[in-house]
Amino acid sequence: MLKNIEDKILSGKRLTACDALRLFESDDLFTIGRLADSVARKKNGKKAYFIKNRHINPTNICINRCRFCAFSRSQGQEGAFELTIKDIIRKLKDQNSKLKTAISEVHIVGGLHPGWPFEFYREMISTIKKEFPRLHIKAFTAVEIDYLSKIAELDLYSTIVALKADGLGSMPGGGAEIFAPEIREQLCPEKISGDRWLEVIEVAHKAGLKTNATMLYGHIEDYRHRIDHLMKLRKLQDKTGGFQAFIPLAYHPRNTEMQGRYTSGIEDLKTIAISRLVLDNVDHIKAYWIMLGEKISQLALRFGADDIDGTIIEEKITHSAGGLTSEQMTVDQLVNLISKTGRVPVERDSFYKSIKVYS
Ligand code: V47
Ligand code: SF4
């Protein structure tokens, strides 16, 4: 059934949207996985990456209130929080003792706060950089950058250049959700459009920042919407080459306005594998263990993924929505998780340079 797609993949030909649809509609998970694994092996050998990182969410107060988001609150609502820059520095100092080793990257994303000025975000980045000069700061989704440029009354390029000068090192891939307008208007009517998300990322790449890309799947979208999303990312990557990793995000339904169901392991593996096959120009596919769970992440490493993210330490977005994992893993646990899959654990930096290979 999938023979001609297999021939295309093995001869390095690009898959079309029709090929991707045939893969999604196929029940032959093992063939899809085997093909994705062969592509991943060609790109990254037997390596499976992790990073010593920490997530920080400066605030959950958000003017958007996306219908799938259980993390956000309105200002004054019970459970709303705001961190000060001191709180953030304290968290970064504390984590070293929890993890018993220094992290190399901090990942910062939060809500669109109605009251914080642009200067606050700049000071946040520059203070972190001053306190921890060697720490890589990966911060602000395209949705946040769009918002910051509005409150700063600057164009996108100048906003990004200013943050880069303060110490911003790269951007995470959140906020992409599903680009198709008919789905996006049901998921997150207040959020920037898919086209604007792509525009912000293109400007970030032009300003010299690497970014990731995500796709939130398993809610009300169908396969065509996932494929449209992947095709748009592939097209932009052809133009800029600025995406480092693609991360399919499995929808978590608890405490959300949209509700719904958890994804199945089969759907998770299929989505990882097909992403690997379609995004032939993206080097890394990340199986985000926080959302997939440890065992599906292990399987994902044999279904096209080559990265499982990292130590995380504190995670609020998925855990507000019924995340089933713990919030952190030690290096030992990550190394063990990866080695049990037959892959070689590699601690990486924020640009996928090897820091330590655990052979
Ligand atoms: O933008 C929100 C998603 C994203 C839910 O770039 C949800 O390395 C599932 O982008 N169920 C934030 N997903 C997380 C993210 C991320 C995570 C890890 C690594 C990287 C990276 C990026 O989480 C949001 C949104 O798309 N999200 N609510 C939910 N209920
Ligand atoms: Fe706000 Fe992001 Fe949650 Fe949407 S997903 S409500 S933009 S924090």
mmCIF file of C-alpha atoms and ligand atoms in Angstrom:
data_model
loop_
_atom_site.group_PDB
_atom_site.id
_atom_site.type_symbol
_atom_site.label_atom_id
_atom_site.label_comp_id
_atom_site.label_asym_id
_atom_site.label_seq_id
_atom_site.Cartn_x
_atom_site.Cartn_y
_atom_site.Cartn_z
ATOM 1 C CA MET A 1 0.000 0.000 0.000
ATOM 2 C CA LEU A 2 2.695 2.464 1.002
ATOM 3 C CA LYS A 3 5.244 1.082 -1.464
ATOM 4 C CA ASN A 4 5.529 4.129 -3.716
ATOM 5 C CA ILE A 5 5.812 6.428 -0.693
ATOM 6 C CA GLU A 6 8.550 4.169 0.653
ATOM 7 C CA ASP A 7 10.384 4.379 -2.705
ATOM 8 C CA LYS A 8 10.160 8.152 -2.614
ATOM 9 C CA ILE A 9 11.519 8.341 0.927
ATOM 10 C CA LEU A 10 14.343 5.910 0.279
ATOM 11 C CA SER A 11 15.405 7.862 -2.807
ATOM 12 C CA GLY A 12 15.300 11.151 -0.879
ATOM 13 C CA LYS A 13 12.292 12.593 -2.735
ATOM 14 C CA ARG A 14 10.027 15.089 -1.028
ATOM 15 C CA LEU A 15 6.552 13.934 0.075
ATOM 16 C CA THR A 16 3.455 15.755 -1.172
ATOM 17 C CA ALA A 17 0.360 16.647 0.845
ATOM 18 C CA CYS A 18 -1.381 13.658 -0.800
ATOM 19 C CA ASP A 19 1.412 11.327 0.362
ATOM 20 C CA ALA A 20 1.108 12.719 3.885
ATOM 21 C CA LEU A 21 -2.653 12.127 3.860
ATOM 22 C CA ARG A 22 -2.136 8.520 2.758
ATOM 23 C CA LEU A 23 0.277 8.046 5.642
ATOM 24 C CA PHE A 24 -2.118 9.560 8.198
ATOM 25 C CA GLU A 25 -4.986 7.435 6.866
ATOM 26 C CA SER A 26 -2.917 4.260 6.903
ATOM 27 C CA ASP A 27 -3.122 1.754 9.767
ATOM 28 C CA ASP A 28 0.353 0.507 8.983
ATOM 29 C CA LEU A 29 2.011 2.208 11.939
ATOM 30 C CA PHE A 30 5.045 -0.063 11.793
ATOM 31 C CA THR A 31 5.903 0.804 8.180
ATOM 32 C CA ILE A 32 5.431 4.519 8.908
ATOM 33 C CA GLY A 33 7.635 4.192 11.988
ATOM 34 C CA ARG A 34 10.309 2.204 10.168
ATOM 35 C CA LEU A 35 10.485 4.807 7.392
ATOM 36 C CA ALA A 36 10.638 7.707 9.850
ATOM 37 C CA ASP A 37 13.315 5.896 11.839
ATOM 38 C CA SER A 38 15.417 5.434 8.697
ATOM 39 C CA VAL A 39 15.197 9.173 7.948
ATOM 40 C CA ALA A 40 16.053 10.075 11.550
ATOM 41 C CA ARG A 41 19.020 7.686 11.482
ATOM 42 C CA LYS A 42 20.311 9.336 8.283
ATOM 43 C CA LYS A 43 20.077 12.769 9.867
ATOM 44 C CA ASN A 44 21.233 12.102 13.421
ATOM 45 C CA GLY A 45 22.670 8.584 13.515
ATOM 46 C CA LYS A 46 21.915 6.802 16.771
ATOM 47 C CA LYS A 47 22.044 10.009 18.800
ATOM 48 C CA ALA A 48 19.117 11.066 20.973
ATOM 49 C CA TYR A 49 19.462 14.483 22.511
ATOM 50 C CA PHE A 50 18.503 16.034 25.827
ATOM 51 C CA ILE A 51 19.345 19.329 27.494
ATOM 52 C CA LYS A 52 19.789 20.535 31.057
ATOM 53 C CA ASN A 53 17.099 23.175 31.089
ATOM 54 C CA ARG A 54 14.523 24.874 33.240
ATOM 55 C CA HIS A 55 11.140 26.272 32.280
ATOM 56 C CA ILE A 56 9.948 29.549 33.786
ATOM 57 C CA ASN A 57 6.552 31.162 33.248
ATOM 58 C CA PRO A 58 6.731 34.799 34.393
ATOM 59 C CA THR A 59 2.929 35.127 34.503
ATOM 60 C CA ASN A 60 -0.217 33.195 33.640
ATOM 61 C CA ILE A 61 -2.253 36.391 33.241
ATOM 62 C CA CYS A 62 -3.206 36.515 29.591
ATOM 63 C CA ILE A 63 -5.531 38.659 27.496
ATOM 64 C CA ASN A 64 -6.020 35.860 24.961
ATOM 65 C CA ARG A 65 -7.634 33.095 27.035
ATOM 66 C CA CYS A 66 -7.340 30.396 24.350
ATOM 67 C CA ARG A 67 -10.036 27.736 24.700
ATOM 68 C CA PHE A 68 -7.523 24.883 24.974
ATOM 69 C CA CYS A 69 -5.402 26.595 27.623
ATOM 70 C CA ALA A 70 -5.884 25.660 31.274
ATOM 71 C CA PHE A 71 -2.809 27.605 32.377
ATOM 72 C CA SER A 72 -4.001 31.188 31.755
ATOM 73 C CA ARG A 73 -6.032 33.417 34.058
ATOM 74 C CA SER A 74 -7.553 36.877 33.784
ATOM 75 C CA GLN A 75 -6.119 39.622 35.952
ATOM 76 C CA GLY A 76 -7.533 39.410 39.497
ATOM 77 C CA GLN A 77 -8.854 35.864 38.961
ATOM 78 C CA GLU A 78 -8.074 33.197 41.553
ATOM 79 C CA GLY A 79 -4.852 31.410 40.689
ATOM 80 C CA ALA A 80 -3.399 34.322 38.694
ATOM 81 C CA PHE A 81 0.317 34.900 39.351
ATOM 82 C CA GLU A 82 3.033 37.369 38.434
ATOM 83 C CA LEU A 83 6.726 36.765 39.086
ATOM 84 C CA THR A 84 9.121 39.604 39.753
ATOM 85 C CA ILE A 85 12.561 39.607 38.169
ATOM 86 C CA LYS A 86 13.908 38.759 41.628
ATOM 87 C CA ASP A 87 11.608 35.695 41.765
ATOM 88 C CA ILE A 88 12.956 34.571 38.393
ATOM 89 C CA ILE A 89 16.572 34.975 39.487
ATOM 90 C CA ARG A 90 15.774 33.087 42.714
ATOM 91 C CA LYS A 91 14.247 30.202 40.744
ATOM 92 C CA LEU A 92 17.332 30.039 38.539
ATOM 93 C CA LYS A 93 19.615 29.979 41.582
ATOM 94 C CA ASP A 94 17.471 27.344 43.380
ATOM 95 C CA GLN A 95 17.373 24.932 40.490
ATOM 96 C CA ASN A 96 21.094 24.253 40.678
ATOM 97 C CA SER A 97 20.686 22.665 44.069
ATOM 98 C CA LYS A 98 17.590 20.677 43.010
ATOM 99 C CA LEU A 99 19.290 19.325 39.914
ATOM 100 C CA LYS A 100 22.701 19.141 41.610
ATOM 101 C CA THR A 101 24.207 20.610 38.439
ATOM 102 C CA ALA A 102 23.929 23.860 36.464
ATOM 103 C CA ILE A 103 21.474 24.124 33.600
ATOM 104 C CA SER A 104 22.597 25.414 30.210
ATOM 105 C CA GLU A 105 19.271 26.833 28.997
ATOM 106 C CA VAL A 106 16.270 28.633 30.438
ATOM 107 C CA HIS A 107 12.986 28.442 28.506
ATOM 108 C CA ILE A 108 10.694 31.395 29.281
ATOM 109 C CA VAL A 109 7.105 31.693 28.041
ATOM 110 C CA GLY A 110 4.053 33.247 29.600
ATOM 111 C CA GLY A 111 0.720 34.959 29.135
ATOM 112 C CA LEU A 112 0.161 38.293 27.385
ATOM 113 C CA HIS A 113 0.026 40.494 30.476
ATOM 114 C CA PRO A 114 -2.203 43.566 30.067
ATOM 115 C CA GLY A 115 -0.065 45.805 32.286
ATOM 116 C CA TRP A 116 3.624 44.976 31.920
ATOM 117 C CA PRO A 117 5.644 47.398 29.786
ATOM 118 C CA PHE A 118 8.228 46.320 27.185
ATOM 119 C CA GLU A 119 10.998 47.607 29.475
ATOM 120 C CA PHE A 120 10.056 44.942 32.054
ATOM 121 C CA TYR A 121 10.715 42.157 29.537
ATOM 122 C CA ARG A 122 13.988 43.787 28.473
ATOM 123 C CA GLU A 123 15.101 44.079 32.084
ATOM 124 C CA MET A 124 14.117 40.444 32.710
ATOM 125 C CA ILE A 125 16.367 39.252 29.890
ATOM 126 C CA SER A 126 19.286 41.583 30.651
ATOM 127 C CA THR A 127 19.216 40.798 34.394
ATOM 128 C CA ILE A 128 19.265 37.042 33.722
ATOM 129 C CA LYS A 129 22.154 37.555 31.313
ATOM 130 C CA LYS A 130 24.044 39.650 33.857
ATOM 131 C CA GLU A 131 23.548 37.112 36.666
ATOM 132 C CA PHE A 132 24.167 34.029 34.490
ATOM 133 C CA PRO A 133 26.337 35.098 31.525
ATOM 134 C CA ARG A 134 26.746 31.549 30.189
ATOM 135 C CA LEU A 135 23.083 30.590 30.389
ATOM 136 C CA HIS A 136 21.284 30.446 27.025
ATOM 137 C CA ILE A 137 17.980 32.315 27.116
ATOM 138 C CA LYS A 138 15.324 30.788 24.859
ATOM 139 C CA ALA A 139 12.283 32.965 25.368
ATOM 140 C CA PHE A 140 9.006 34.333 24.017
ATOM 141 C CA THR A 141 6.825 32.636 21.430
ATOM 142 C CA ALA A 142 5.931 34.397 18.185
ATOM 143 C CA VAL A 143 2.630 35.316 19.878
ATOM 144 C CA GLU A 144 4.484 37.090 22.689
ATOM 145 C CA ILE A 145 6.914 38.814 20.290
ATOM 146 C CA ASP A 146 3.965 40.149 18.281
ATOM 147 C CA TYR A 147 2.438 41.471 21.534
ATOM 148 C CA LEU A 148 5.732 42.968 22.743
ATOM 149 C CA SER A 149 6.179 44.809 19.448
ATOM 150 C CA LYS A 150 2.694 46.297 19.918
ATOM 151 C CA ILE A 151 3.296 47.483 23.480
ATOM 152 C CA ALA A 152 6.775 48.723 22.534
ATOM 153 C CA GLU A 153 5.321 50.510 19.490
ATOM 154 C CA LEU A 154 8.183 49.108 17.462
ATOM 155 C CA ASP A 155 8.217 47.042 14.292
ATOM 156 C CA LEU A 156 8.882 43.325 14.685
ATOM 157 C CA TYR A 157 12.482 43.497 13.532
ATOM 158 C CA SER A 158 13.430 46.294 15.966
ATOM 159 C CA THR A 159 11.652 44.502 18.830
ATOM 160 C CA ILE A 160 13.608 41.317 18.205
ATOM 161 C CA VAL A 161 16.904 43.149 17.702
ATOM 162 C CA ALA A 162 16.417 44.976 21.032
ATOM 163 C CA LEU A 163 15.720 41.714 22.896
ATOM 164 C CA LYS A 164 18.668 40.070 21.188
ATOM 165 C CA ALA A 165 20.921 42.885 22.355
ATOM 166 C CA ASP A 166 19.637 42.257 25.911
ATOM 167 C CA GLY A 167 20.624 38.581 25.731
ATOM 168 C CA LEU A 168 17.812 36.699 23.995
ATOM 169 C CA GLY A 169 19.479 33.662 22.383
ATOM 170 C CA SER A 170 16.657 31.869 20.551
ATOM 171 C CA MET A 171 12.878 31.436 20.535
ATOM 172 C CA PRO A 172 10.694 28.456 21.447
ATOM 173 C CA GLY A 173 8.111 27.142 19.016
ATOM 174 C CA GLY A 174 4.853 27.697 20.922
ATOM 175 C CA GLY A 175 1.738 29.517 19.814
ATOM 176 C CA ALA A 176 1.599 27.872 16.385
ATOM 177 C CA GLU A 177 -1.347 25.602 17.371
ATOM 178 C CA ILE A 178 -2.990 24.816 14.005
ATOM 179 C CA PHE A 179 -2.616 27.440 11.290
ATOM 180 C CA ALA A 180 -5.896 26.757 9.395
ATOM 181 C CA PRO A 181 -8.190 29.743 10.148
ATOM 182 C CA GLU A 182 -11.365 27.632 10.459
ATOM 183 C CA ILE A 183 -9.788 25.652 13.321
ATOM 184 C CA ARG A 184 -7.836 28.501 14.849
ATOM 185 C CA GLU A 185 -10.952 30.634 15.245
ATOM 186 C CA GLN A 186 -12.494 27.893 17.366
ATOM 187 C CA LEU A 187 -9.334 27.178 19.374
ATOM 188 C CA CYS A 188 -8.083 30.661 20.032
ATOM 189 C CA PRO A 189 -10.110 33.442 18.433
ATOM 190 C CA GLU A 190 -8.080 36.172 20.161
ATOM 191 C CA LYS A 191 -4.680 34.854 19.148
ATOM 192 C CA ILE A 192 -2.685 36.132 16.146
ATOM 193 C CA SER A 193 -3.442 34.306 12.899
ATOM 194 C CA GLY A 194 -1.339 31.455 11.572
ATOM 195 C CA ASP A 195 -0.047 33.749 8.819
ATOM 196 C CA ARG A 196 1.066 36.302 11.415
ATOM 197 C CA TRP A 197 2.795 33.553 13.443
ATOM 198 C CA LEU A 198 4.751 32.611 10.318
ATOM 199 C CA GLU A 199 5.531 36.265 9.603
ATOM 200 C CA VAL A 200 6.919 36.867 13.116
ATOM 201 C CA ILE A 201 9.084 33.754 12.849
ATOM 202 C CA GLU A 202 10.361 34.782 9.431
ATOM 203 C CA VAL A 203 11.437 38.141 10.849
ATOM 204 C CA ALA A 204 13.098 36.398 13.823
ATOM 205 C CA HIS A 205 15.044 34.157 11.442
ATOM 206 C CA LYS A 206 16.060 37.221 9.395
ATOM 207 C CA ALA A 207 17.227 38.909 12.605
ATOM 208 C CA GLY A 208 19.505 35.917 13.189
ATOM 209 C CA LEU A 209 17.517 34.055 15.850
ATOM 210 C CA LYS A 210 16.962 30.331 15.585
ATOM 211 C CA THR A 211 13.498 29.152 16.619
ATOM 212 C CA ASN A 212 11.525 25.967 17.028
ATOM 213 C CA ALA A 213 8.054 25.229 15.672
ATOM 214 C CA THR A 214 5.174 23.357 17.291
ATOM 215 C CA MET A 215 1.782 21.957 16.294
ATOM 216 C CA LEU A 216 -0.996 21.342 18.805
ATOM 217 C CA TYR A 217 -2.843 18.202 17.667
ATOM 218 C CA GLY A 218 -5.551 15.878 18.916
ATOM 219 C CA HIS A 219 -8.424 18.343 19.502
ATOM 220 C CA ILE A 220 -10.885 19.333 16.747
ATOM 221 C CA GLU A 221 -8.531 19.343 13.763
ATOM 222 C CA ASP A 222 -8.437 16.624 11.122
ATOM 223 C CA TYR A 223 -5.475 15.198 9.224
ATOM 224 C CA ARG A 224 -5.770 17.805 6.458
ATOM 225 C CA HIS A 225 -5.235 20.593 8.969
ATOM 226 C CA ARG A 226 -2.122 18.896 10.351
ATOM 227 C CA ILE A 227 -0.764 18.457 6.830
ATOM 228 C CA ASP A 228 -1.498 22.085 5.899
ATOM 229 C CA HIS A 229 0.385 23.103 9.057
ATOM 230 C CA LEU A 230 3.414 20.938 8.224
ATOM 231 C CA MET A 231 3.490 22.158 4.610
ATOM 232 C CA LYS A 232 3.507 25.806 5.697
ATOM 233 C CA LEU A 233 6.392 25.145 8.085
ATOM 234 C CA ARG A 234 8.319 23.280 5.393
ATOM 235 C CA LYS A 235 7.838 26.168 2.965
ATOM 236 C CA LEU A 236 9.117 28.737 5.458
ATOM 237 C CA GLN A 237 12.052 26.512 6.359
ATOM 238 C CA ASP A 238 13.000 26.324 2.658
ATOM 239 C CA LYS A 239 13.141 30.116 2.698
ATOM 240 C CA THR A 240 14.972 30.799 5.994
ATOM 241 C CA GLY A 241 16.475 27.572 7.380
ATOM 242 C CA GLY A 242 15.871 29.010 10.851
ATOM 243 C CA PHE A 243 13.911 26.178 12.489
ATOM 244 C CA GLN A 244 16.026 23.923 14.687
ATOM 245 C CA ALA A 245 13.372 21.490 15.862
ATOM 246 C CA PHE A 246 9.736 20.635 15.334
ATOM 247 C CA ILE A 247 7.660 19.591 18.347
ATOM 248 C CA PRO A 248 4.208 18.045 17.935
ATOM 249 C CA LEU A 249 2.269 18.899 21.127
ATOM 250 C CA ALA A 250 -0.344 16.362 22.238
ATOM 251 C CA TYR A 251 -3.525 18.106 23.394
ATOM 252 C CA HIS A 252 -4.352 17.782 27.112
ATOM 253 C CA PRO A 253 -8.059 18.375 27.791
ATOM 254 C CA ARG A 254 -8.425 18.773 31.590
ATOM 255 C CA ASN A 255 -9.655 22.095 33.018
ATOM 256 C CA THR A 256 -9.906 23.603 29.531
ATOM 257 C CA GLU A 257 -12.944 25.351 28.119
ATOM 258 C CA MET A 258 -12.734 23.175 25.014
ATOM 259 C CA GLN A 259 -12.546 19.880 26.920
ATOM 260 C CA GLY A 260 -12.261 16.711 24.799
ATOM 261 C CA ARG A 261 -10.034 13.673 25.182
ATOM 262 C CA TYR A 262 -6.381 12.781 25.580
ATOM 263 C CA THR A 263 -4.615 11.602 22.412
ATOM 264 C CA SER A 264 -3.796 7.903 21.966
ATOM 265 C CA GLY A 265 -0.252 6.564 21.898
ATOM 266 C CA ILE A 266 -0.876 5.439 18.327
ATOM 267 C CA GLU A 267 -1.849 8.957 17.259
ATOM 268 C CA ASP A 268 1.206 10.372 19.037
ATOM 269 C CA LEU A 269 3.618 8.017 17.285
ATOM 270 C CA LYS A 270 1.981 8.475 13.902
ATOM 271 C CA THR A 271 2.172 12.256 14.216
ATOM 272 C CA ILE A 272 5.826 12.184 15.267
ATOM 273 C CA ALA A 273 6.728 9.804 12.433
ATOM 274 C CA ILE A 274 4.840 11.667 9.704
ATOM 275 C CA SER A 275 6.307 14.966 10.896
ATOM 276 C CA ARG A 276 9.764 13.421 10.501
ATOM 277 C CA LEU A 277 8.895 12.285 6.986
ATOM 278 C CA VAL A 278 7.270 15.510 5.758
ATOM 279 C CA LEU A 279 9.681 18.000 7.336
ATOM 280 C CA ASP A 280 12.686 16.808 5.359
ATOM 281 C CA ASN A 281 14.378 20.184 5.866
ATOM 282 C CA VAL A 282 14.150 20.321 9.680
ATOM 283 C CA ASP A 283 17.040 18.610 11.473
ATOM 284 C CA HIS A 284 15.344 17.627 14.727
ATOM 285 C CA ILE A 285 12.003 16.237 15.841
ATOM 286 C CA LYS A 286 11.376 16.555 19.544
ATOM 287 C CA ALA A 287 9.284 14.075 21.538
ATOM 288 C CA TYR A 288 8.391 16.343 24.462
ATOM 289 C CA TRP A 289 8.345 13.841 27.345
ATOM 290 C CA ILE A 290 6.218 16.121 29.532
ATOM 291 C CA MET A 291 3.297 15.800 27.097
ATOM 292 C CA LEU A 292 3.907 12.302 25.732
ATOM 293 C CA GLY A 293 4.874 10.533 28.930
ATOM 294 C CA GLU A 294 8.084 8.603 29.389
ATOM 295 C CA LYS A 295 7.117 5.389 27.611
ATOM 296 C CA ILE A 296 5.633 6.972 24.468
ATOM 297 C CA SER A 297 8.705 9.237 24.334
ATOM 298 C CA GLN A 298 10.876 6.144 24.338
ATOM 299 C CA LEU A 299 8.887 4.646 21.463
ATOM 300 C CA ALA A 300 9.001 8.007 19.661
ATOM 301 C CA LEU A 301 12.804 7.754 19.628
ATOM 302 C CA ARG A 302 12.327 4.736 17.319
ATOM 303 C CA PHE A 303 9.573 6.454 15.314
ATOM 304 C CA GLY A 304 11.490 9.458 13.975
ATOM 305 C CA ALA A 305 12.251 11.634 17.015
ATOM 306 C CA ASP A 306 15.837 12.357 18.046
ATOM 307 C CA ASP A 307 15.290 14.670 21.041
ATOM 308 C CA ILE A 308 13.223 14.385 24.228
ATOM 309 C CA ASP A 309 13.733 17.921 25.629
ATOM 310 C CA GLY A 310 15.263 18.037 29.085
ATOM 311 C CA THR A 311 15.205 18.335 32.843
ATOM 312 C CA ILE A 312 12.428 21.032 32.794
ATOM 313 C CA ILE A 313 12.259 21.319 36.664
ATOM 314 C CA GLU A 314 8.911 23.134 36.773
ATOM 315 C CA GLU A 315 6.092 22.774 34.236
ATOM 316 C CA LYS A 316 2.777 24.563 34.455
ATOM 317 C CA ILE A 317 1.144 24.604 31.000
ATOM 318 C CA THR A 318 0.662 20.856 30.535
ATOM 319 C CA HIS A 319 0.157 20.167 34.234
ATOM 320 C CA SER A 320 -2.674 22.729 34.438
ATOM 321 C CA ALA A 321 -4.380 20.711 31.690
ATOM 322 C CA GLY A 322 -4.012 17.257 33.250
ATOM 323 C CA GLY A 323 -0.364 16.427 32.529
ATOM 324 C CA LEU A 324 0.324 12.921 33.804
ATOM 325 C CA THR A 325 4.116 12.993 34.151
ATOM 326 C CA SER A 326 6.268 14.441 36.892
ATOM 327 C CA GLU A 327 7.577 17.970 36.318
ATOM 328 C CA GLN A 328 11.265 17.142 36.223
ATOM 329 C CA MET A 329 13.746 14.451 35.323
ATOM 330 C CA THR A 330 17.322 14.225 36.486
ATOM 331 C CA VAL A 331 20.151 13.705 34.010
ATOM 332 C CA ASP A 332 20.415 10.099 35.230
ATOM 333 C CA GLN A 333 16.754 9.489 34.494
ATOM 334 C CA LEU A 334 16.992 11.073 31.030
ATOM 335 C CA VAL A 335 20.105 9.076 30.183
ATOM 336 C CA ASN A 336 18.445 5.893 31.401
ATOM 337 C CA LEU A 337 15.246 6.614 29.465
ATOM 338 C CA ILE A 338 17.226 7.106 26.242
ATOM 339 C CA SER A 339 19.703 4.226 26.656
ATOM 340 C CA LYS A 340 16.843 1.745 27.141
ATOM 341 C CA THR A 341 15.708 2.571 23.573
ATOM 342 C CA GLY A 342 19.027 1.561 22.035
ATOM 343 C CA ARG A 343 19.891 5.176 21.223
ATOM 344 C CA VAL A 344 22.976 7.014 22.441
ATOM 345 C CA PRO A 345 22.119 9.753 24.952
ATOM 346 C CA VAL A 346 23.764 13.069 24.079
ATOM 347 C CA GLU A 347 23.549 16.114 26.285
ATOM 348 C CA ARG A 348 23.311 19.048 23.870
ATOM 349 C CA ASP A 349 23.536 22.813 24.013
ATOM 350 C CA SER A 350 20.828 25.103 22.636
ATOM 351 C CA PHE A 351 22.166 24.751 19.069
ATOM 352 C CA TYR A 352 22.479 20.949 19.129
ATOM 353 C CA LYS A 353 26.224 20.903 19.747
ATOM 354 C CA SER A 354 27.201 17.864 21.825
ATOM 355 C CA ILE A 355 28.174 18.646 25.412
ATOM 356 C CA LYS A 356 28.515 15.061 26.603
ATOM 357 C CA VAL A 357 27.981 11.725 24.888
ATOM 358 C CA TYR A 358 26.889 8.838 27.154
ATOM 359 C CA SER A 359 28.119 5.858 25.206
HETATM 360 O O1 V47 B 1 1.979 27.500 22.949
HETATM 361 C C1 V47 B 1 -1.338 25.067 25.720
HETATM 362 C C2 V47 B 1 0.512 24.458 24.080
HETATM 363 C C3 V47 B 1 2.523 25.483 24.154
HETATM 364 C C4 V47 B 1 -2.205 23.107 25.994
HETATM 365 O O2 V47 B 1 10.173 25.186 21.607
HETATM 366 C C5 V47 B 1 -1.092 22.978 25.180
HETATM 367 O O3 V47 B 1 11.458 23.743 22.629
HETATM 368 C C6 V47 B 1 -1.421 20.709 25.058
HETATM 369 O O4 V47 B 1 5.430 25.496 23.006
HETATM 370 N N1 V47 B 1 -2.530 20.788 25.811
HETATM 371 C C7 V47 B 1 3.677 25.792 25.074
HETATM 372 N N2 V47 B 1 -0.696 21.789 24.706
HETATM 373 C C8 V47 B 1 4.675 24.658 25.091
HETATM 374 C C9 V47 B 1 5.665 24.801 23.969
HETATM 375 C C10 V47 B 1 6.963 24.096 24.049
HETATM 376 C C11 V47 B 1 7.137 23.077 24.966
HETATM 377 C C12 V47 B 1 8.362 22.449 25.027
HETATM 378 C C13 V47 B 1 9.411 22.832 24.215
HETATM 379 C C14 V47 B 1 9.220 23.854 23.305
HETATM 380 C C15 V47 B 1 10.348 24.306 22.457
HETATM 381 C C16 V47 B 1 7.967 24.500 23.208
HETATM 382 O O5 V47 B 1 1.730 24.487 24.766
HETATM 383 C C17 V47 B 1 1.533 26.577 23.865
HETATM 384 C C18 V47 B 1 0.382 25.774 23.318
HETATM 385 O O6 V47 B 1 0.600 25.490 21.966
HETATM 386 N N3 V47 B 1 -0.601 24.207 25.002
HETATM 387 N N4 V47 B 1 -2.336 24.403 26.333
HETATM 388 C C19 V47 B 1 -2.959 21.946 26.309
HETATM 389 N N5 V47 B 1 -4.069 22.015 27.023
HETATM 390 FE FE1 SF4 B 2 -2.425 32.949 26.651
HETATM 391 FE FE2 SF4 B 2 -0.691 31.250 25.499
HETATM 392 FE FE3 SF4 B 2 -2.631 30.293 27.142
HETATM 393 FE FE4 SF4 B 2 -3.285 31.288 24.755
HETATM 394 S S1 SF4 B 2 -2.006 29.448 25.109
HETATM 395 S S2 SF4 B 2 -4.298 31.764 26.711
HETATM 396 S S3 SF4 B 2 -1.802 32.940 24.488
HETATM 397 S S4 SF4 B 2 -0.952 31.635 27.722
#
